[in-house]
Tab-separated table of C-alpha atoms in Angstrom:
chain	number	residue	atom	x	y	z
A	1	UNK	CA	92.971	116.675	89.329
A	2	UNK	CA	92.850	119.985	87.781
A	3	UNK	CA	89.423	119.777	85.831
A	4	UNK	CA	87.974	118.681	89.669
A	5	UNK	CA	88.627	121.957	90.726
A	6	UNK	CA	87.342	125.034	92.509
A	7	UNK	CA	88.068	128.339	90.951
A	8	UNK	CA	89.978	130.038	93.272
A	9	UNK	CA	91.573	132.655	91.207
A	10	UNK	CA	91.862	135.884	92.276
A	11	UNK	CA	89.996	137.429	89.642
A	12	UNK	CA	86.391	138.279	90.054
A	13	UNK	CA	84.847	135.164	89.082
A	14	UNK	CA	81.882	135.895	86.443
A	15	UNK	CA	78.566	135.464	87.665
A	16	UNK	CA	76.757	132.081	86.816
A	17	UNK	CA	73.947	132.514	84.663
A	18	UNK	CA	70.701	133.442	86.206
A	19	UNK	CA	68.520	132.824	83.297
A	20	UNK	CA	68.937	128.830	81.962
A	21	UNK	CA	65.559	129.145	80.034
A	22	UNK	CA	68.120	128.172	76.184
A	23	UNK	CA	69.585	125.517	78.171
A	24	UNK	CA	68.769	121.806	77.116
A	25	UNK	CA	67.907	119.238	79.842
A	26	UNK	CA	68.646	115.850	79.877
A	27	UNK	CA	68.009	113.472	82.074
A	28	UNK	CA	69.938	111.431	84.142
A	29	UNK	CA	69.258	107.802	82.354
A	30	UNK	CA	70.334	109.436	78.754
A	31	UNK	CA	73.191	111.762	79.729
A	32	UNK	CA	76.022	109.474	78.444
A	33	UNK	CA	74.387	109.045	74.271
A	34	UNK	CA	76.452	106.291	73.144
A	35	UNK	CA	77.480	108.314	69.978
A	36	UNK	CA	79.197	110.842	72.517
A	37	UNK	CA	81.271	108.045	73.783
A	38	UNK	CA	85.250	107.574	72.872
A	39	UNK	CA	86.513	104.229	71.985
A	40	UNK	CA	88.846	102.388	74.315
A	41	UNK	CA	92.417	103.058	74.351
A	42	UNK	CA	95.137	100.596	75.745
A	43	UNK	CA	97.647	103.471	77.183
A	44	UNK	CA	101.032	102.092	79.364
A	45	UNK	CA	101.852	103.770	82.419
A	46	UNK	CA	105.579	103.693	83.907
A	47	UNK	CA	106.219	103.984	87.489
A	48	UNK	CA	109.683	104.385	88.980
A	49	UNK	CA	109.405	101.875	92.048
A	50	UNK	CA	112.372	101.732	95.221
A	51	UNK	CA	114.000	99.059	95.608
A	52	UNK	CA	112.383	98.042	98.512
A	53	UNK	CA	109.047	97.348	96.552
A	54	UNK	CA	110.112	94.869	94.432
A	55	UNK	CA	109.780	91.618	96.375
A	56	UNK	CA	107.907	93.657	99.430
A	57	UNK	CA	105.537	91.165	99.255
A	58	UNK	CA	107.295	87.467	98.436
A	59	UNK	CA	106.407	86.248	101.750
A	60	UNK	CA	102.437	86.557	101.375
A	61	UNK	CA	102.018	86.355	97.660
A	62	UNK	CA	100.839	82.817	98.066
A	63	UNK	CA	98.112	84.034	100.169
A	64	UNK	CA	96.550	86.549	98.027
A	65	UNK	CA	95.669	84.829	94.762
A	66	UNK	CA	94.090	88.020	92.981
A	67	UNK	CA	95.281	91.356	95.642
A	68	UNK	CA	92.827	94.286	96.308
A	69	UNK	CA	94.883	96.772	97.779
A	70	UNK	CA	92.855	100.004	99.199
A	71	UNK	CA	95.076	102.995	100.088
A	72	UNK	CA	93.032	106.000	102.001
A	73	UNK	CA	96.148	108.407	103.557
A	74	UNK	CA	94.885	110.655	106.096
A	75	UNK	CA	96.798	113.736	108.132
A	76	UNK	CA	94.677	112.670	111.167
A	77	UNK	CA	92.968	109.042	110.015
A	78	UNK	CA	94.643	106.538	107.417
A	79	UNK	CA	93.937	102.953	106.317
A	80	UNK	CA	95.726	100.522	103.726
A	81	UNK	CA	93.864	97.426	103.405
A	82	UNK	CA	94.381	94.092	101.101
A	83	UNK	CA	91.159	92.245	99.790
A	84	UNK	CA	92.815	88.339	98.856
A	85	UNK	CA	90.646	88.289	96.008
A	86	UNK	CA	87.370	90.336	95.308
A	87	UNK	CA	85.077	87.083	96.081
A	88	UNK	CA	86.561	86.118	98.981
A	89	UNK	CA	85.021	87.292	102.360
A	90	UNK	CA	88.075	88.457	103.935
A	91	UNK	CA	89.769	91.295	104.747
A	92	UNK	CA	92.984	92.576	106.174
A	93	UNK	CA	93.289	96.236	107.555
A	94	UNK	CA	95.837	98.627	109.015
A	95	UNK	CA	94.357	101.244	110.224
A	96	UNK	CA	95.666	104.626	112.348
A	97	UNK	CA	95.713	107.577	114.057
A	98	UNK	CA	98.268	110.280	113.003
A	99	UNK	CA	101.079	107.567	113.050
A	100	UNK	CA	101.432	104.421	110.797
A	101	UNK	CA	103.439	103.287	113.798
A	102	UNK	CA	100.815	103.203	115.854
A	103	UNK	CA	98.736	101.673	113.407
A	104	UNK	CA	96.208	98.540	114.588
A	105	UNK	CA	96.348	95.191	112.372
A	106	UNK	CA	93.037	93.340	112.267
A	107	UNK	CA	92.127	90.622	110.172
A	108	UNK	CA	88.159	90.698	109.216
A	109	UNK	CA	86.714	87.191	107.910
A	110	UNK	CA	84.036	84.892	108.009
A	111	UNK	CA	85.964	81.909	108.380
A	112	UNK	CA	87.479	81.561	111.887
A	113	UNK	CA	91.039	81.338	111.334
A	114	UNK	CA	91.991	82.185	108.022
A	115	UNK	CA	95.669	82.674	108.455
A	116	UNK	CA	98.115	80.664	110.818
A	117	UNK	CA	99.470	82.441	113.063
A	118	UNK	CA	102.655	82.872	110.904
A	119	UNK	CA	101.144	84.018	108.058
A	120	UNK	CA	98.986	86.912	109.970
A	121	UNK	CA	102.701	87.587	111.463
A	122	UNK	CA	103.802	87.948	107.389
A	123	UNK	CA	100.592	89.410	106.347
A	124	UNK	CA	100.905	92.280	109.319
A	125	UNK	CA	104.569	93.079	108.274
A	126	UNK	CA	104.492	93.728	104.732
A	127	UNK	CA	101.275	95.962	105.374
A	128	UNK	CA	103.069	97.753	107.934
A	129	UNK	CA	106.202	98.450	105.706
A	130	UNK	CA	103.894	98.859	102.472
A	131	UNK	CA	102.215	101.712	104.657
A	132	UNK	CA	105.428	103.319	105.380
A	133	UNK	CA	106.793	103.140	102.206
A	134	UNK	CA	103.453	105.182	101.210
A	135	UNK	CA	102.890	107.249	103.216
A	136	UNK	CA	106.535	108.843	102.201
A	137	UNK	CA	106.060	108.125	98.635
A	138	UNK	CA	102.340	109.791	98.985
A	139	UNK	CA	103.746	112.974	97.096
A	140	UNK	CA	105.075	111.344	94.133
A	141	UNK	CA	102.133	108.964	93.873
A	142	UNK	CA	99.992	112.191	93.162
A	143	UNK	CA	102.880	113.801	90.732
A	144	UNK	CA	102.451	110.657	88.924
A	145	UNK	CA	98.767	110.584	88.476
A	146	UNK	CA	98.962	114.226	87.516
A	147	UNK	CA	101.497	113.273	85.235
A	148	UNK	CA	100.024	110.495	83.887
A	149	UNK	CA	96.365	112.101	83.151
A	150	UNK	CA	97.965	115.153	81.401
A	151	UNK	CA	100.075	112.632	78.956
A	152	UNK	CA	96.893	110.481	77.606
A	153	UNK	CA	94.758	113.580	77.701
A	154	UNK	CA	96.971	114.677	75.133
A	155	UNK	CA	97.346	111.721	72.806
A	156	UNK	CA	100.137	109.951	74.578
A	157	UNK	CA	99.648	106.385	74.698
A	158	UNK	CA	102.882	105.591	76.522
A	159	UNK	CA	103.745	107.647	79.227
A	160	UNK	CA	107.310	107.876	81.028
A	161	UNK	CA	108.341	109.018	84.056
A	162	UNK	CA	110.469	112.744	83.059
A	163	UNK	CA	113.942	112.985	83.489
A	164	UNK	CA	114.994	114.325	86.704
A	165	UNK	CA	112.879	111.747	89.125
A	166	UNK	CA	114.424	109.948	91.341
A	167	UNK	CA	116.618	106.523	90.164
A	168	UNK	CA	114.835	102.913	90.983
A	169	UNK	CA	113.199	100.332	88.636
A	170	UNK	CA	111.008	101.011	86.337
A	171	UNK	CA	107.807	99.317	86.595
A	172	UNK	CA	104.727	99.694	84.243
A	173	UNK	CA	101.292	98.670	83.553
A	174	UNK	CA	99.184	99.238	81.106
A	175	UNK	CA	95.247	100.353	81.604
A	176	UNK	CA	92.294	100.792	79.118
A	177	UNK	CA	90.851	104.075	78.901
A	178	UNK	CA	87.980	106.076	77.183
A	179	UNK	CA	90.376	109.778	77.544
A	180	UNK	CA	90.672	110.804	74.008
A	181	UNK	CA	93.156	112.062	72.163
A	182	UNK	CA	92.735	115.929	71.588
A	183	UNK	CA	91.024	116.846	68.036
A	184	UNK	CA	93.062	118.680	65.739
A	185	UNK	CA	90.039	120.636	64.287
A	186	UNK	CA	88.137	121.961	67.655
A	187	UNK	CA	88.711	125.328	68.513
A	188	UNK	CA	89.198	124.134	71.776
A	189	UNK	CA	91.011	120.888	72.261
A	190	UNK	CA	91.037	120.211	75.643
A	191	UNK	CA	88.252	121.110	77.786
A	192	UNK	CA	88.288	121.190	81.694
A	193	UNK	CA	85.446	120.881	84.089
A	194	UNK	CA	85.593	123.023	87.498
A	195	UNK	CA	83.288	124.104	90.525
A	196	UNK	CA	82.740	127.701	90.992
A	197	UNK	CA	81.661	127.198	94.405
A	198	UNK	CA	82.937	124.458	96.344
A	199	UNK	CA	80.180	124.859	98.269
A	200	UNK	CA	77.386	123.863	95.667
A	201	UNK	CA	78.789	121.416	93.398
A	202	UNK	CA	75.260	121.251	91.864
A	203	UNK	CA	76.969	124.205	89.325
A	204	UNK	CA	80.108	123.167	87.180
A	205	UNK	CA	81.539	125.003	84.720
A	206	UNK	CA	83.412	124.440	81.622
A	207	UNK	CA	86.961	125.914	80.902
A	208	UNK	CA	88.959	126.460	77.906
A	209	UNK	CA	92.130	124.399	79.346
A	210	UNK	CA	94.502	126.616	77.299
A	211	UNK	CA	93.056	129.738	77.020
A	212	UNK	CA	90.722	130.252	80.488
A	213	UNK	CA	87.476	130.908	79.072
A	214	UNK	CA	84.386	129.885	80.315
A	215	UNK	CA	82.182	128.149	77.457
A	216	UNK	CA	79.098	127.036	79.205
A	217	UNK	CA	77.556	125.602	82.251
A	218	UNK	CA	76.057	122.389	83.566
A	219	UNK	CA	73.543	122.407	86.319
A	220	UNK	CA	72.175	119.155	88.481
A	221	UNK	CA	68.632	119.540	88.949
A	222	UNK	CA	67.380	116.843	91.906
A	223	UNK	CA	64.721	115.579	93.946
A	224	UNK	CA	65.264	115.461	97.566
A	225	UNK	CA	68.762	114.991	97.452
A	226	UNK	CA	68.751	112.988	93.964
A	227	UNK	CA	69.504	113.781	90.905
A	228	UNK	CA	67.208	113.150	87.825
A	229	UNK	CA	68.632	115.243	85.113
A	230	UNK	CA	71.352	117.863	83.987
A	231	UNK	CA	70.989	121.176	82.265
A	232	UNK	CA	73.229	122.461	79.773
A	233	UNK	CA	73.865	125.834	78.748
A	234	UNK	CA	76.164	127.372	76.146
A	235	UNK	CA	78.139	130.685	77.613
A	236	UNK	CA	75.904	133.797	75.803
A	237	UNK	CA	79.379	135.228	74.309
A	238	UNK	CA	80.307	131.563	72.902
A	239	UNK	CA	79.611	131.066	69.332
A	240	UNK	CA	81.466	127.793	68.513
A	241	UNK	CA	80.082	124.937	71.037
A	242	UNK	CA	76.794	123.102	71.048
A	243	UNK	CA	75.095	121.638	74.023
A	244	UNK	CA	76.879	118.368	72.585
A	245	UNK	CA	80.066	119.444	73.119
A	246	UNK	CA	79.318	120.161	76.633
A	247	UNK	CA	78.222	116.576	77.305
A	248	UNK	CA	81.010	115.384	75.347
A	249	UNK	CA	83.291	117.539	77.271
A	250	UNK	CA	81.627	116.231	80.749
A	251	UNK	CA	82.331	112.937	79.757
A	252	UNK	CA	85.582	113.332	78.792
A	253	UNK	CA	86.392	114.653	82.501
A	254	UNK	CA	84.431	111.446	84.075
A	255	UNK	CA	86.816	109.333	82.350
A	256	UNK	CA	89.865	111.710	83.082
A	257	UNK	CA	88.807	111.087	86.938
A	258	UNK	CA	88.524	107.299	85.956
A	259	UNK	CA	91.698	106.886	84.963
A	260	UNK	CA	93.491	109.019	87.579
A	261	UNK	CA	91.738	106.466	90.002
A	262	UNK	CA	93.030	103.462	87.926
A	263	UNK	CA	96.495	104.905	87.598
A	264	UNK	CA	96.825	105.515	91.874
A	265	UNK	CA	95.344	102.096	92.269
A	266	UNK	CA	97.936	100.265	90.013
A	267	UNK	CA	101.124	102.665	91.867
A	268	UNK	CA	99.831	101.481	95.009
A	269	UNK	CA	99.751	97.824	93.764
A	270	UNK	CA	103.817	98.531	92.589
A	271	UNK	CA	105.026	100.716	95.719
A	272	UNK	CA	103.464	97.229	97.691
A	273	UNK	CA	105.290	94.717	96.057
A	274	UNK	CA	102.069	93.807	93.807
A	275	UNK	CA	101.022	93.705	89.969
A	276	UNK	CA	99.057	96.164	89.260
A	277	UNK	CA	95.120	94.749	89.892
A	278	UNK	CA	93.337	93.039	87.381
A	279	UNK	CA	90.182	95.204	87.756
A	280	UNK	CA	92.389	98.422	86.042
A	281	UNK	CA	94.232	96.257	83.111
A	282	UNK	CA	92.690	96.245	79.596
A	283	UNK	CA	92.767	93.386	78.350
A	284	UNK	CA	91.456	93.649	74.666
């Protein structure tokens, strides 16, 4: 996602501050004040599925009464694996090396034989083709996170595939969200979070989305490895953002990374053959 990057521009990139003695500290068990947070939205998400997807999974539906489906793609490593439901103790897994078509099928479970024999034989070939069919789709899965993100981040509550992507169904789901919609009356509406060094993401910085500029920092300060509490500092040249915008702002890009989680998990579910899992609908 774009406010989860690095700054890589080519620019100089401006020192971070040396001096955090005006920033404000909070700590880690207050961070989130519940008058920062955004109320719920209930935002619809359209997926163009192939074909193919639509009864991918007919033939083991009656085995998985409420689907998990976890979807890790790897150039070297990759797994796709189906939980039956989130109680039950049982797990099916593809997982490979370099080729899904070399991948190994394993079923892990408690009980001894949870499947017949035909129904692992089902169970193996709808993960096998559900792998393929992502692993090829894998580009347009990210396009439509992306795409999906950028629409309720600013104010969209319904958001389309655009014109131009390739034909198939149209399949959608609808998620609950705390993104909000951008307000009219901040001088800066939408508010990215990035890393200015990869390699110490104990710094982040905030980032104009529209304009570029840098309006303050956030530092982790931990214990051993653990963090206890966050320091927030307004950019010395900034005149129009408080230390509670910068929370607000922070928060605002957790849930932005929430929902582009929810949004991949519920393409997955479609590109499978699945509804999209119950764990990512809002329901009221």
């Amino acid at each position: 996602m774009p406010e989860s990057r690095a700054v890589t521009d080519s620019a100089p990139t401006p020192p971070l501050p040396d001096d955090m003695s005006g920033a404000i500290t909070v700590r880690r068990d207050e961070d989130v004040a519940p008058s920062l947070a955004s109320p719920w939205r209930e935002v619809r998400i359209g997926f163009v599925v192939p074909e193919s997807s639509t009864s991918a999974a007919h033939d083991v539906r009656h085995l998985l009464p409420e689907p998990e489906l976890h979807w890790a793609p790897g150039l070297r490593r990759g797994t796709l694996a189906v939980l039956p439901q989130p109680a039950a103790l049982t797990r099916v897994l593809l997982d490979w090396e370099w080729s899904v078509a070399a991948a190994d099928f394993t079923v892990h479970s408690f009980d001894d034989e949870p499947f017949s024999g035909d129904e692992r034989a089902a169970l193996e070939a709808w993960l096998r083709g559900a792998a393929t069919r992502l692993q090829l789709l894998d580009g347009a899965v990210d396009a439509a996170v992306d795409r999906a993100v950028t629409d309720v981040a600013s104010g969209v509550d319904e958001s389309a595939p655009p014109a131009g992507v390739a034909d198939g169904p149209l399949a959608w789901a609808v998620l609950g969200t705390r993104v909000s919609v951008p307000d009219a009356g901040s001088a800066h509406s939408r508010v990215d979070v990035a890393l200015p060094d990869g390699a110490d993401p104990g710094w982040e910085v905030f980032v104009d989305a529209a304009t570029g500029e840098r309006l303050g920092f956030r530092r982790t300060l931990d214990e051993a490895g653990e963090a206890y509490a966050f320091s927030y500092l307004v950019a010395d040249h900034v005149d129009d953002v408080s230390p509670d915008d910068l929370r607000h702002w922070h928060d605002q890009h957790i849930h932005r990374q929430l929902l582009a989680d929810d949004v991949r998990q519920a393409y997955v579910h479609l590109l499978a053959g699945l509804d999209a899992p119950v764990s990512v609908t809002y329901s009221g």
